[in-house]
mmCIF file of C-alpha atoms in Angstrom:
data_model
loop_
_atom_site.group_PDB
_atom_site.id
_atom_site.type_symbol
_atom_site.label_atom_id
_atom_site.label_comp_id
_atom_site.label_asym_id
_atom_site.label_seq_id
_atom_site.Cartn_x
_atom_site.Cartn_y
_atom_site.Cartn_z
ATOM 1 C CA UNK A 284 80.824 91.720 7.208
ATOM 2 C CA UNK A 285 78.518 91.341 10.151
ATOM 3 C CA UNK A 286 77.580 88.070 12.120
ATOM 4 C CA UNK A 287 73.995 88.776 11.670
ATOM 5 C CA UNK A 288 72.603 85.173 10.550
ATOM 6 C CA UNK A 289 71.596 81.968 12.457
ATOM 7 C CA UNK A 290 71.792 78.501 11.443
ATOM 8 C CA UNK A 291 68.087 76.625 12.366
ATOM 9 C CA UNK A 292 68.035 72.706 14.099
ATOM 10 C CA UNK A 293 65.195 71.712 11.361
ATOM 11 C CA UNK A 294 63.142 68.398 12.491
ATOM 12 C CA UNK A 295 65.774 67.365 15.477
ATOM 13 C CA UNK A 296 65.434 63.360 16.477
ATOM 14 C CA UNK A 297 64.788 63.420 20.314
ATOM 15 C CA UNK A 298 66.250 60.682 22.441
ATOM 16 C CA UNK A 299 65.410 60.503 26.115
ATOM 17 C CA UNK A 300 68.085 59.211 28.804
ATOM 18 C CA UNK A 301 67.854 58.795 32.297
ATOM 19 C CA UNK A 302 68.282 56.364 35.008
ATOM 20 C CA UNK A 303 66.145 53.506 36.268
ATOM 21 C CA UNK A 304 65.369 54.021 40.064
ATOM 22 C CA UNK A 305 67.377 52.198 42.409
ATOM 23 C CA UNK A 306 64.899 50.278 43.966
ATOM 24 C CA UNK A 307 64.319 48.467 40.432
ATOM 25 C CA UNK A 308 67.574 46.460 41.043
ATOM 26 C CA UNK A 309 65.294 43.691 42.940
ATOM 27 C CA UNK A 310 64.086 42.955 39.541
ATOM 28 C CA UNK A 311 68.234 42.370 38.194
ATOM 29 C CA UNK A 312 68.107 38.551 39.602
ATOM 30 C CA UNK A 313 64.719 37.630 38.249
ATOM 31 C CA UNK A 314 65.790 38.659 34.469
ATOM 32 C CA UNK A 315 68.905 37.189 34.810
ATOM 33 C CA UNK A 316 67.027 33.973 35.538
ATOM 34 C CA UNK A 317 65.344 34.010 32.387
ATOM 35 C CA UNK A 318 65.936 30.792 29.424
ATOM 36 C CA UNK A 319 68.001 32.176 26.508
ATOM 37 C CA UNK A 320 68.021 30.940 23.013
ATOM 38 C CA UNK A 321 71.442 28.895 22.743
ATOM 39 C CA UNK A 322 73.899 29.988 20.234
ATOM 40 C CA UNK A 323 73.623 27.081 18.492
ATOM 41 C CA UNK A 324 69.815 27.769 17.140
ATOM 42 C CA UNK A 325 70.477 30.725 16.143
ATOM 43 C CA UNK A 326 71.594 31.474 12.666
ATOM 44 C CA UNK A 327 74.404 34.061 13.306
ATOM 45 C CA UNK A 328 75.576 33.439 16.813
ATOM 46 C CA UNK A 329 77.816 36.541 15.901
ATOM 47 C CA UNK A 330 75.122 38.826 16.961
ATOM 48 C CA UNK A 331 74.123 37.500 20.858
ATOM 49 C CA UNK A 332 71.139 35.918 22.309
ATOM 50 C CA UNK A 333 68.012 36.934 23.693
ATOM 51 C CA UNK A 334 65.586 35.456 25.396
ATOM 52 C CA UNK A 335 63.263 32.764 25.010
ATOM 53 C CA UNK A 336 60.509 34.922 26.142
ATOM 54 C CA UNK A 337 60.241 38.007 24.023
ATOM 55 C CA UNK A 338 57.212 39.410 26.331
ATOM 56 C CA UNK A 339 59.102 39.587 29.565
ATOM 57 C CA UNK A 340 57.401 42.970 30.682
ATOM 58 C CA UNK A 341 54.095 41.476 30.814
ATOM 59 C CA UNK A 342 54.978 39.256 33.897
ATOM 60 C CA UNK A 343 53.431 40.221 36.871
ATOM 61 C CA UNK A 344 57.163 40.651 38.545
ATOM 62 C CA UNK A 345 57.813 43.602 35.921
ATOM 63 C CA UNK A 346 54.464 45.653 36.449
ATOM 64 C CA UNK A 347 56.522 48.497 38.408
ATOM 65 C CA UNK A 348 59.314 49.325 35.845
ATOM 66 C CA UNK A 349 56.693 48.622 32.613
ATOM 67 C CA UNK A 350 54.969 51.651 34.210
ATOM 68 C CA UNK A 351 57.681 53.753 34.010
ATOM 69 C CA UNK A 352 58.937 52.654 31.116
ATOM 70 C CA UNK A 353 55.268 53.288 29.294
ATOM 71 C CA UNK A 354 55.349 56.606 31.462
ATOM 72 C CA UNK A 355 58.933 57.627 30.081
ATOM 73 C CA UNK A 356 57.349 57.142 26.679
ATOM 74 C CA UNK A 357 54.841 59.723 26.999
ATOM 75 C CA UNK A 358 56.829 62.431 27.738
ATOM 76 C CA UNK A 359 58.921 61.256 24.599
ATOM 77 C CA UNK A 360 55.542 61.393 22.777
ATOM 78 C CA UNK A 361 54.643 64.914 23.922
ATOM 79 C CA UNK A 362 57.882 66.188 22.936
ATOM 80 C CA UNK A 363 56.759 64.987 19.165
ATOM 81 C CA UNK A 364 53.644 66.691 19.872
ATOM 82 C CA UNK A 365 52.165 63.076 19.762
ATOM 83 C CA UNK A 366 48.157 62.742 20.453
ATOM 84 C CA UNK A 367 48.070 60.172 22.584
ATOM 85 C CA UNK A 368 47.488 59.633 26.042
ATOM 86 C CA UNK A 369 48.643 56.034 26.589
ATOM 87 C CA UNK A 370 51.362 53.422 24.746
ATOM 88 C CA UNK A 371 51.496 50.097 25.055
ATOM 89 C CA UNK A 372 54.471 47.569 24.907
ATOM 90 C CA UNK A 373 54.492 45.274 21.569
ATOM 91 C CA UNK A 374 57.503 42.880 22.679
ATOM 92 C CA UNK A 375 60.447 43.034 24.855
ATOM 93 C CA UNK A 376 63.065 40.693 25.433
ATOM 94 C CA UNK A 377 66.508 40.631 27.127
ATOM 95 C CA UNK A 378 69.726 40.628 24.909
ATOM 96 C CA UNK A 379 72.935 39.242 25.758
ATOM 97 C CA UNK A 380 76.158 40.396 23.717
ATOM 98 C CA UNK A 381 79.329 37.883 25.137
ATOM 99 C CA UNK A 382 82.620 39.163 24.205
ATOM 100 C CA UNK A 383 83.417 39.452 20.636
ATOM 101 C CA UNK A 384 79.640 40.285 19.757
ATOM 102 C CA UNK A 385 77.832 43.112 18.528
ATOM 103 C CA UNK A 386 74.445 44.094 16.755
ATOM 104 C CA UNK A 387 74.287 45.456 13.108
ATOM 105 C CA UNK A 388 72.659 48.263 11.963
ATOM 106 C CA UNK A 389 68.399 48.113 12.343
ATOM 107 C CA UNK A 390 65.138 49.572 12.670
ATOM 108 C CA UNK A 391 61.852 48.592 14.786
ATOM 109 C CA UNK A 392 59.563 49.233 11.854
ATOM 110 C CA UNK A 393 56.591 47.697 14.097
ATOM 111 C CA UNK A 394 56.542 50.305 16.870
ATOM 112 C CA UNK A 395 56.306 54.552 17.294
ATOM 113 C CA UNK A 396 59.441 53.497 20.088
ATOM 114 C CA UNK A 397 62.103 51.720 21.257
ATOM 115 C CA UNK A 398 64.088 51.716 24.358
ATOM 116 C CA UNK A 399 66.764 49.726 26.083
ATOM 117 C CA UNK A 400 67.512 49.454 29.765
ATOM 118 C CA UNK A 401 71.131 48.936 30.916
ATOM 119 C CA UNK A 402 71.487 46.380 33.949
ATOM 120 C CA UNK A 403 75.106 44.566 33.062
ATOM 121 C CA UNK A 404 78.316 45.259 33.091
ATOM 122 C CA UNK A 405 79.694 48.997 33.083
ATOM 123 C CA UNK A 406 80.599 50.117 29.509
ATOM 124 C CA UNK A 407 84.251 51.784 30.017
ATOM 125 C CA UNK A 408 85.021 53.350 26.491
ATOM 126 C CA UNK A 409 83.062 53.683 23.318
ATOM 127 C CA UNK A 410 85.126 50.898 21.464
ATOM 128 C CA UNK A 411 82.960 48.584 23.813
ATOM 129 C CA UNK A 412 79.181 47.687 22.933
ATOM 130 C CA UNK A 413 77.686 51.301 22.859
ATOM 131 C CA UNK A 414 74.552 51.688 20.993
ATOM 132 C CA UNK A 415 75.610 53.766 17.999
ATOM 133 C CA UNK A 416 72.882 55.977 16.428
ATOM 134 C CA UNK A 417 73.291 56.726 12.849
ATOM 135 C CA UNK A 418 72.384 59.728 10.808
ATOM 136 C CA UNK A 419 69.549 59.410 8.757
ATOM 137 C CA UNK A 420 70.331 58.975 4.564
ATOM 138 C CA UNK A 421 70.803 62.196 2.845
ATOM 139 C CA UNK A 422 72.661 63.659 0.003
ATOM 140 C CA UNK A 423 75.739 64.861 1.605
ATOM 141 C CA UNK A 424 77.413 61.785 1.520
ATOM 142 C CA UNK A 425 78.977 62.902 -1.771
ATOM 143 C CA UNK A 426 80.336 65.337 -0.807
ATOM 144 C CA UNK A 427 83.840 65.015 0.853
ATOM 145 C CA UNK A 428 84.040 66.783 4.218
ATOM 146 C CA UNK A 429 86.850 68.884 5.471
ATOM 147 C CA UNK A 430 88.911 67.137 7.895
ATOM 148 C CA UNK A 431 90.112 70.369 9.390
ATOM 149 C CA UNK A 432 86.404 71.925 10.379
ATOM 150 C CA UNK A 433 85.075 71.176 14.160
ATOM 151 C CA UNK A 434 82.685 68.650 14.402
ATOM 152 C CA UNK A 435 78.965 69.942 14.774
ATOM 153 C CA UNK A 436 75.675 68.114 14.797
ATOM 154 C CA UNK A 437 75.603 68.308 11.514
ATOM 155 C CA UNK A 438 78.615 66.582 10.654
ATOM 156 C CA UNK A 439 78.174 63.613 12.953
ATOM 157 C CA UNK A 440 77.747 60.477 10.914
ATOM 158 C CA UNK A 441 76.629 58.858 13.811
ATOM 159 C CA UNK A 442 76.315 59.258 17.682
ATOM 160 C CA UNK A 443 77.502 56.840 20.708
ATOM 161 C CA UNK A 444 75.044 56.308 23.653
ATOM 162 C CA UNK A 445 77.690 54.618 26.151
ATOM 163 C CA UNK A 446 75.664 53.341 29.276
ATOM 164 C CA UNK A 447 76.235 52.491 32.418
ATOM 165 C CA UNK A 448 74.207 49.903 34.671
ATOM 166 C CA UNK A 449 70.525 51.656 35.337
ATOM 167 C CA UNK A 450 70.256 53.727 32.549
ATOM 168 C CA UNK A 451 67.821 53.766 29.962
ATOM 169 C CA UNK A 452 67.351 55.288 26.711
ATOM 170 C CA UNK A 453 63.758 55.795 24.661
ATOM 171 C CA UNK A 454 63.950 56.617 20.874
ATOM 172 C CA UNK A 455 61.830 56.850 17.193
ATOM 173 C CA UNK A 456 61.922 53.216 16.255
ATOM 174 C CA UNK A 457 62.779 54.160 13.220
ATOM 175 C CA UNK A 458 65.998 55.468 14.440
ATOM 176 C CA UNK A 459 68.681 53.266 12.719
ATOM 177 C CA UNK A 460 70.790 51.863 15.107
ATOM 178 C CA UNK A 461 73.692 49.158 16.117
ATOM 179 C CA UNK A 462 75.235 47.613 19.125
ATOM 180 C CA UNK A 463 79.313 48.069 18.624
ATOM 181 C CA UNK A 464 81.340 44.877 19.346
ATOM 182 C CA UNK A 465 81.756 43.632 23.083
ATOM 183 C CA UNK A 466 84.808 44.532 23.551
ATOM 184 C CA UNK A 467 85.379 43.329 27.633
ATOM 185 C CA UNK A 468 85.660 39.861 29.403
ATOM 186 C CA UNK A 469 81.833 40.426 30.526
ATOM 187 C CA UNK A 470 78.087 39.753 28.974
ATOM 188 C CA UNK A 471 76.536 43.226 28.345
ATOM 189 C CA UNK A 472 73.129 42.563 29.448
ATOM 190 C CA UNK A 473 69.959 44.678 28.639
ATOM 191 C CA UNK A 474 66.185 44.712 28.241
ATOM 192 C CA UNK A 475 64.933 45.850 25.018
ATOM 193 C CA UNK A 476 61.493 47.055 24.045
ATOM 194 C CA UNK A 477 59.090 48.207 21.720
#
């Protein structure tokens, strides 16, 4: 029998990575300055805080790394083929998982994106407060899979993004995804955005 087929990467979700420029740091001590809600008016403490303000890039301070992070965007946009030659931030707050926390699975049904930027503690394993990307619904659920295959990209229930301090990642808001437990003796500190 001869090897003469192909298997086809129909409608692929893009994510785009990369790595906040070093000379954004500066900006590290102003958003750790910023109020937080307190655990106790929130009504599950289980999942973090975030902060009071939920417009932070629209402070004068920020203008720098909203640009990039709008210019990121557009290159995500083109890759969808996207008309459009200009995004503009919704809201964007700062999150703060303590140890023992963690995010359940969610949507930004508000927004064409959604991206976090990294600036806490690094993230040493998966088993610690990765963003976990799951696979869209489908049928295949019912059927059992066969332990003994290699895992492809189309067996993946789900995918870890495991940051380290800097990065950043940009993705379809309507990308369900979850923050795994905190895991580590830090605060895992990022800037989300839509």
């Amino acid at each position: 029998m001869e090897n003469n087929f192909k298997i086809l990467s129909l409608f692929p979700t893009p994510v785009l990575t990369t790595s906040i420029p070093p000379s954004f740091s500066r900006i590290i001590p102003w958003l750790d300055s910023q109020p937080m809600d307190s655990l106790e008016t929130l009504s599950n403490s289980r999942a973090g805080t975030t902060s009071k303000n939920t417009y932070i890039l629209n402070d004068d301070k920020c203008v720098e790394i909203k640009n990039f992070l709008l210019e990121k965007s557009l290159i995500l946009g083109k890759s969808l083929g996207y008309k459009c030659n200009h995004y503009k931030l919704t809201q964007s707050w700062i999150t703060h998982k303590r140890p023992n926390q963690s995010h359940a699975a969610h949507f930004h049904s508000n927004s064409f994106f959604s991206g976090v930027f990294f600036y806490g503690h690094q993230i040493k394993d998966i088993s610690s407060s990765s963003i976990l990307f799951h696979k869209p619904p489908d049928q295949s659920f019912q059927i059992p899979k066969d332990e003994n295959l290699p895992i492809t990209p189309y067996s993946l229930p789900n995918y870890y993004f495991t940051p380290s301090p800097g990065d950043l990642v940009i993705f379809p808001s309507t990308l369900l995804h979850s923050v795994l437990e905190n895991n580590t003796n830090e605060i895992r500190k990022s800037l989300a955005f839509n």
